[in-house]
């Protein structure tokens, strides 16, 4: 008689110990964060609305104290996803670095693997950017955050004034380019990590991942460009 | 043609090791890469210098014994080719080549370009087999295998265990090697009974051997002399995830 | 010395079964009290080690490569024969037996060959069970192809990598036993001497190739599955490391060496391209299924093949052997290739090649079918020669490939030294004077999986072995012998490298003892070899020390043995005044130029006893009798 000799908790711990388990955690948390990136982009693009208050109304909706519970549930989930994503990545990185103590004098790389090989750097920079981005537009410790009323931030004002600073805009654009690379690799690699690969679909998947990643980057980058070129003004 | 070589020389496992420059004049384009090294070694012996130690055996691309990094690429520049099958017609006069041994914590250098790959054997010993006592198998045609499955299985089974995947992988991961064996056996009906045990045991062993892990970069696939596809790693991941969450035995 | 083959008598169909019943068994609890040494990890050694361990014996397995998976069995391409008759084309155990005895030119034991044909059925089942991905039809059933020397399709294959897949099956079984602790594996360890105590093989002396440490291992029986001696020719299709040291040193300890002159030349190899050539690459003779062999009709015709019209081509195999055509056995195909080259009709820069042309098959079947069948071989050819065989015909030439001779063994695979078993290519048993294609894998696995594990019990059960440890005088003597050889090689500090001697020996052998031999040529070789050997020991240059990985030292020991074995090979060839199978003496041929056997005087296995280096060995004859297949001139016309 066979039995489940192992508790679910123990099972999860052993899963986490295995590199393939960690990659699965990265894939799932990556997917959650990808969902957030899409949602965030849709929010951002409202800045182009002819109705200048559109984006501010959206912000006010999110900040409405009545929505506090769902907001914090989502924020907690996102935070957990970020932490798991980063912790897995760091642990794998350390293990993998230890797997080759002495490097090559000369090492060639496969050109198509550039995005994959630079995941940790694009990840670190995007991570730093996220911190900056929250400090800038949510916490307000970079530039003062304007509010129309309590819990009703003037997003349009904050974004446009922020991006009028070329350094802020430049960092934003750089981060979005790296995010694009990170997403490109992450989006198809997530399928590989979860065990899906097929000679017919994987190449399509890679193309699709590139397209989605580029669209996201273009959508986001368009905003500082629009500000800097004077297309978006207060 | 004349070839300039920078070769990793290391007397033994504890020696520091260093790159040393050599010149081989009069290389014929019809020589194999290893024949070019033979010529170098004969020259060195004539000069009372110790020849370069390198592993090789069948010299027809199937035993998996040979291999080193040539200008940072495992088995050199020609895709789908082991070092012994690489011919000098792919190089030109005056080329400078850097030869280094496979580098990984799990593959310690024995001497010069020779490394210890017994970690691969231990991965197989952990579970890379189908248990069938001699004489107990039913008739060969008792179990049908669809041609497509059989071909896919053969694609994976073509692995020669040379270690180029580990050498090339920025993480020194043995995933391609391990996954090739797992896929070979998991694609066949005979391999089903031990499928979950196998993947768990082999993945566990890879961790103990201090190989790195797969981050889906694909450099292994690019240098594999038998052109084994990254797809096998996805299969391994799928089997492992399934076995981890649904497996009942401990 | 009386050679007792221990072959059972009576109806051939039941000989093996009756013999097995008469063999003593070792009960399961007692098996773990026995230790068996297996040297070599190829199909014969690896399969044997895995099976013996599975039965419960303690096994110590040795190989010189870094992993048991590298053994040269891995390079066999074409396939493995089995009399399954899955294709209803008239095959049977008896037919496989018949083909093998005939293919071996009536110089093999009927009992052994019949057993081999019977076991061929079990081998396929075993390998399928292990997960060997044999080629399948769309229906999921096993596919077969035809092969040289047979008119039925009985060859099972896994693309062009059959040997690899079968070896990996055996290797995986072996690794499983290593994982269980039932086998202790010693990779990068070379056997350098046999330890004989009270007339019985009790162990081996080895050198750890990384540390140089000389060690002795004792056991209740020793199995040698160390392959053939084709590298005595320097250029051969064998792997660079293949060597005869294990069997040769066992020979020097008393094991008889049988039929050394039976060497096989493989017709479809890639020709030599220059002096630096280090080995020859074989391409599976399955290529002859769809390729047509030809040379220009005219001597010295240097036109590119495409410009030679059909009428000016000589498809010499099809012309001379209409019923087998391009599928004649290896020796016949090789000799004919040599003949046309000797006539000055060879092709390529050196004139030492014939064409193997696929143009017609490509036209008939389409390039995609040819690619599916031979894709990897075509790729390999292109990688080595830089020519595309889909567009220009391949150039091929024969090369030394396999050695039918080896240590003499009885029906139980035991040599004349009690406790010393010899399996696979290392023994002489099953192929007679010529081996048919796809039969080497069959023999290696038959010996390893099915014969040895059944026969070794009998010896262990019926022999009372004295306790022995490594302080025994015989052990010390063997160790001293090994050490003195190593010291001598290192101390010589001469002027010429080991390879230069090996190359020179190879040239002598190929010239005088290759595809066609004459008494005069063999005498020349016999006069040159001792001189070369003497020069080797006086002037060889081995740098480095014995306490480290020293590849020159490893080679030196092997070449030293080849220099002795070569002499025996030539002597055997000289003594055998007939042509049979792979041994072709120009003096003995039919008016049509076919091999002419002399059954009256040479229907025996020649088993040679070592008497000392440079001394004439003693010949013992094991007469061969044929009850089921009556000797006739082999005809493939």
Coordinates of C-alpha atoms in Angstrom, one line a residue, chain A:
Chain A
X1 CA 0.0 0.0 0.0
X2 CA 1.6 3.2 -1.1
X3 CA 1.0 6.3 0.9
X4 CA 1.9 10.0 0.7
X5 CA 4.8 9.7 3.0
X6 CA 5.7 13.2 2.6
X7 CA 4.0 16.4 3.9
X8 CA 3.1 19.1 1.4
X9 CA 5.4 21.5 3.2
X10 CA 8.3 19.1 3.0
X11 CA 7.5 18.5 -0.6
X12 CA 7.6 22.3 -1.3
X13 CA 10.9 22.7 0.5
X14 CA 12.5 19.9 -1.5
X15 CA 11.0 21.4 -4.7
X16 CA 12.6 24.7 -3.8
X17 CA 15.9 23.1 -3.1
X18 CA 16.1 21.7 -6.7
X19 CA 17.3 24.1 -9.3
X20 CA 14.5 23.1 -11.6
X21 CA 12.1 23.9 -8.8
X22 CA 13.6 27.3 -8.4
X23 CA 13.3 27.9 -12.1
X24 CA 9.7 27.0 -12.0
X25 CA 9.2 29.5 -9.1
X26 CA 10.9 32.1 -11.3
X27 CA 8.7 31.3 -14.2
X28 CA 5.5 31.6 -12.2
X29 CA 6.5 34.8 -10.4
X30 CA 7.8 36.1 -13.7
X31 CA 4.4 35.5 -15.2
X32 CA 2.7 37.4 -12.3
X33 CA 5.1 40.3 -12.8
X34 CA 4.5 40.2 -16.5
X35 CA 0.8 40.6 -15.9
X36 CA 1.5 43.6 -13.7
X37 CA 3.7 45.1 -16.4
X38 CA 0.9 44.8 -18.9
X39 CA -1.6 46.3 -16.4
X40 CA 0.8 49.1 -15.6
X41 CA 1.3 49.9 -19.3
X42 CA -2.4 50.1 -19.9
X43 CA -2.6 52.5 -17.0
X44 CA 0.2 54.6 -18.3
X45 CA -1.1 54.9 -21.8
X46 CA -4.2 56.8 -20.4
X47 CA -1.9 59.8 -20.3
X48 CA -2.5 60.2 -24.0
X49 CA -6.2 60.5 -23.5
X50 CA -7.7 63.8 -24.8
X51 CA -9.3 64.0 -21.4
X52 CA -6.3 65.2 -19.3
X53 CA -8.1 64.0 -16.1
X54 CA -8.5 60.4 -17.3
X55 CA -5.3 59.2 -15.8
X56 CA -5.8 61.1 -12.6
X57 CA -9.3 59.5 -12.3
X58 CA -7.7 56.1 -12.7
X59 CA -5.1 56.9 -10.0
X60 CA -7.8 58.2 -7.7
X61 CA -9.7 54.9 -8.3
X62 CA -6.7 52.9 -7.2
X63 CA -6.0 55.1 -4.2
X64 CA -9.6 55.2 -3.1
X65 CA -9.6 54.1 0.6
X66 CA -12.6 51.9 -0.3
X67 CA -10.3 49.8 -2.5
X68 CA -7.5 49.7 0.0
X69 CA -7.9 46.0 0.8
X70 CA -7.7 44.7 -2.8
X71 CA -4.9 47.2 -3.5
X72 CA -2.8 45.9 -0.6
X73 CA -3.6 42.3 -1.4
X74 CA -2.3 42.9 -4.9
X75 CA 0.7 44.8 -3.7
X76 CA 1.6 42.1 -1.2
X77 CA 1.3 39.4 -3.9
X78 CA 3.5 41.5 -6.2
X79 CA 6.0 42.1 -3.5
X80 CA 6.1 38.4 -2.7
X81 CA 6.5 37.6 -6.4
X82 CA 9.4 40.1 -6.6
X83 CA 11.1 38.7 -3.6
X84 CA 10.8 35.0 -4.7
X85 CA 11.9 35.9 -8.2
X86 CA 15.0 37.7 -6.9
X87 CA 15.9 35.2 -4.2
X88 CA 15.7 32.3 -6.6
X89 CA 17.7 34.2 -9.1
X90 CA 20.4 35.1 -6.6
X91 CA 20.7 31.6 -5.2
X92 CA 20.9 30.1 -8.7
X93 CA 23.4 32.7 -9.7
X94 CA 25.6 31.9 -6.7
X95 CA 25.4 28.1 -7.3
X96 CA 26.1 28.5 -11.0
X97 CA 29.0 30.8 -10.4
X98 CA 30.5 28.3 -8.0
X99 CA 30.2 25.6 -10.7
X100 CA 33.1 27.1 -12.6
X101 CA 35.7 28.5 -10.2
X102 CA 38.3 29.1 -12.9
X103 CA 37.0 30.7 -16.0
X104 CA 38.3 30.6 -19.6
X105 CA 41.1 32.8 -20.9
X106 CA 39.2 33.1 -24.0
X107 CA 35.5 32.4 -24.3
X108 CA 33.2 32.9 -27.3
X109 CA 29.5 33.3 -26.8
X110 CA 26.6 32.3 -29.0
X111 CA 25.3 35.6 -30.3
X112 CA 21.6 34.8 -30.0
X113 CA 22.0 34.2 -26.3
X114 CA 22.9 37.8 -25.4
X115 CA 19.6 38.5 -23.7
X116 CA 19.8 35.2 -21.8
X117 CA 23.3 35.7 -20.6
X118 CA 22.5 39.2 -19.4
X119 CA 19.4 38.4 -17.5
X120 CA 21.0 39.0 -14.1
X121 CA 22.2 42.4 -15.1
X122 CA 19.1 43.5 -16.8
X123 CA 17.2 42.1 -13.8
X124 CA 19.4 44.1 -11.3
X125 CA 19.0 47.3 -13.2
X126 CA 15.3 46.9 -13.8
X127 CA 15.0 46.1 -10.0
X128 CA 16.9 49.3 -9.1
X129 CA 14.7 51.2 -11.5
X130 CA 11.6 49.9 -9.9
X131 CA 12.8 51.1 -6.5
X132 CA 13.6 54.5 -8.0
X133 CA 10.3 54.6 -9.9
X134 CA 8.3 53.9 -6.7
X135 CA 10.3 56.6 -4.8
X136 CA 9.7 59.0 -7.6
X137 CA 6.1 58.6 -8.4
X138 CA 4.5 56.8 -5.4
X139 CA 6.5 57.8 -2.3
X140 CA 7.6 61.1 -3.7
X141 CA 11.1 61.2 -2.2
X142 CA 12.7 62.1 -5.5
X143 CA 10.5 65.0 -6.5
X144 CA 7.5 66.2 -4.4
X145 CA 4.4 64.4 -5.5
X146 CA 1.5 66.7 -6.3
X147 CA -1.9 65.8 -5.2
X148 CA -5.2 67.2 -6.4
X149 CA -6.8 66.1 -3.2
X150 CA -6.0 63.5 -0.5
X151 CA -5.5 60.1 -2.1
X152 CA -6.0 61.7 -5.6
X153 CA -2.4 62.2 -7.0
X154 CA -2.0 64.5 -10.0
X155 CA -0.3 61.8 -12.0
X156 CA -0.2 63.7 -15.2
X157 CA 1.7 66.6 -13.5
X158 CA 4.1 64.3 -11.7
X159 CA 4.9 62.3 -14.8
X160 CA 5.4 65.3 -17.1
X161 CA 7.5 67.3 -14.7
X162 CA 9.5 64.2 -13.8
X163 CA 10.3 63.4 -17.5
X164 CA 11.3 67.0 -18.2
X165 CA 14.4 66.1 -16.3
X166 CA 16.6 64.4 -19.0
X167 CA 18.4 62.2 -16.3
X168 CA 15.1 60.8 -15.1
X169 CA 13.8 60.3 -18.6
X170 CA 17.1 58.7 -19.7
X171 CA 17.2 56.2 -16.8
X172 CA 13.6 55.4 -17.5
X173 CA 14.4 54.7 -21.2
X174 CA 17.4 52.6 -20.4
X175 CA 15.4 50.6 -17.8
X176 CA 12.7 50.0 -20.4
X177 CA 15.2 48.7 -23.0
X178 CA 16.6 46.3 -20.4
X179 CA 13.1 45.3 -19.4
X180 CA 12.4 44.5 -23.0
X181 CA 15.4 42.2 -23.1
X182 CA 14.5 40.7 -19.8
X183 CA 11.0 40.1 -20.9
X184 CA 12.0 38.7 -24.2
X185 CA 14.1 36.0 -22.7
X186 CA 11.8 35.5 -19.7
X187 CA 8.7 35.1 -21.7
X188 CA 9.8 32.2 -23.8
X189 CA 12.2 30.8 -21.2
X190 CA 9.3 30.5 -18.8
X191 CA 7.7 27.9 -21.1
X192 CA 11.0 26.0 -21.3
X193 CA 11.3 26.0 -17.5
X194 CA 7.8 24.7 -17.1
X195 CA 8.6 22.0 -19.6
X196 CA 7.0 23.2 -22.8
X197 CA 9.1 23.1 -25.9
X198 CA 8.2 22.1 -29.4
X199 CA 10.1 22.6 -32.6
X200 CA 7.0 24.1 -34.3
X201 CA 5.8 26.3 -31.5
X202 CA 8.9 27.4 -29.7
X203 CA 10.3 29.5 -32.5
X204 CA 6.9 31.2 -32.8
X205 CA 6.9 31.7 -29.1
X206 CA 10.3 33.4 -29.3
X207 CA 9.1 35.7 -32.0
X208 CA 5.9 36.4 -30.0
X209 CA 7.9 37.1 -26.9
X210 CA 10.1 39.5 -28.8
X211 CA 7.1 41.3 -30.2
X212 CA 5.3 41.6 -26.9
X213 CA 8.5 42.8 -25.2
X214 CA 9.2 45.4 -27.8
X215 CA 5.6 46.6 -27.8
X216 CA 5.7 47.0 -24.0
X217 CA 9.0 48.9 -24.2
X218 CA 7.8 51.1 -27.1
X219 CA 4.6 51.9 -25.2
X220 CA 6.4 52.9 -22.1
X221 CA 9.3 54.7 -23.8
X222 CA 6.9 56.7 -25.9
X223 CA 5.9 58.7 -22.8
X224 CA 9.3 60.3 -21.9
X225 CA 9.9 60.8 -25.5
X226 CA 6.6 62.6 -25.9
X227 CA 7.4 64.7 -22.9
X228 CA 10.9 65.6 -24.1
X229 CA 9.8 66.4 -27.6
X230 CA 7.0 68.6 -26.2
X231 CA 4.2 66.4 -27.5
X232 CA 3.0 66.0 -24.0
X233 CA 2.8 69.1 -22.0
X234 CA 1.0 70.2 -18.8

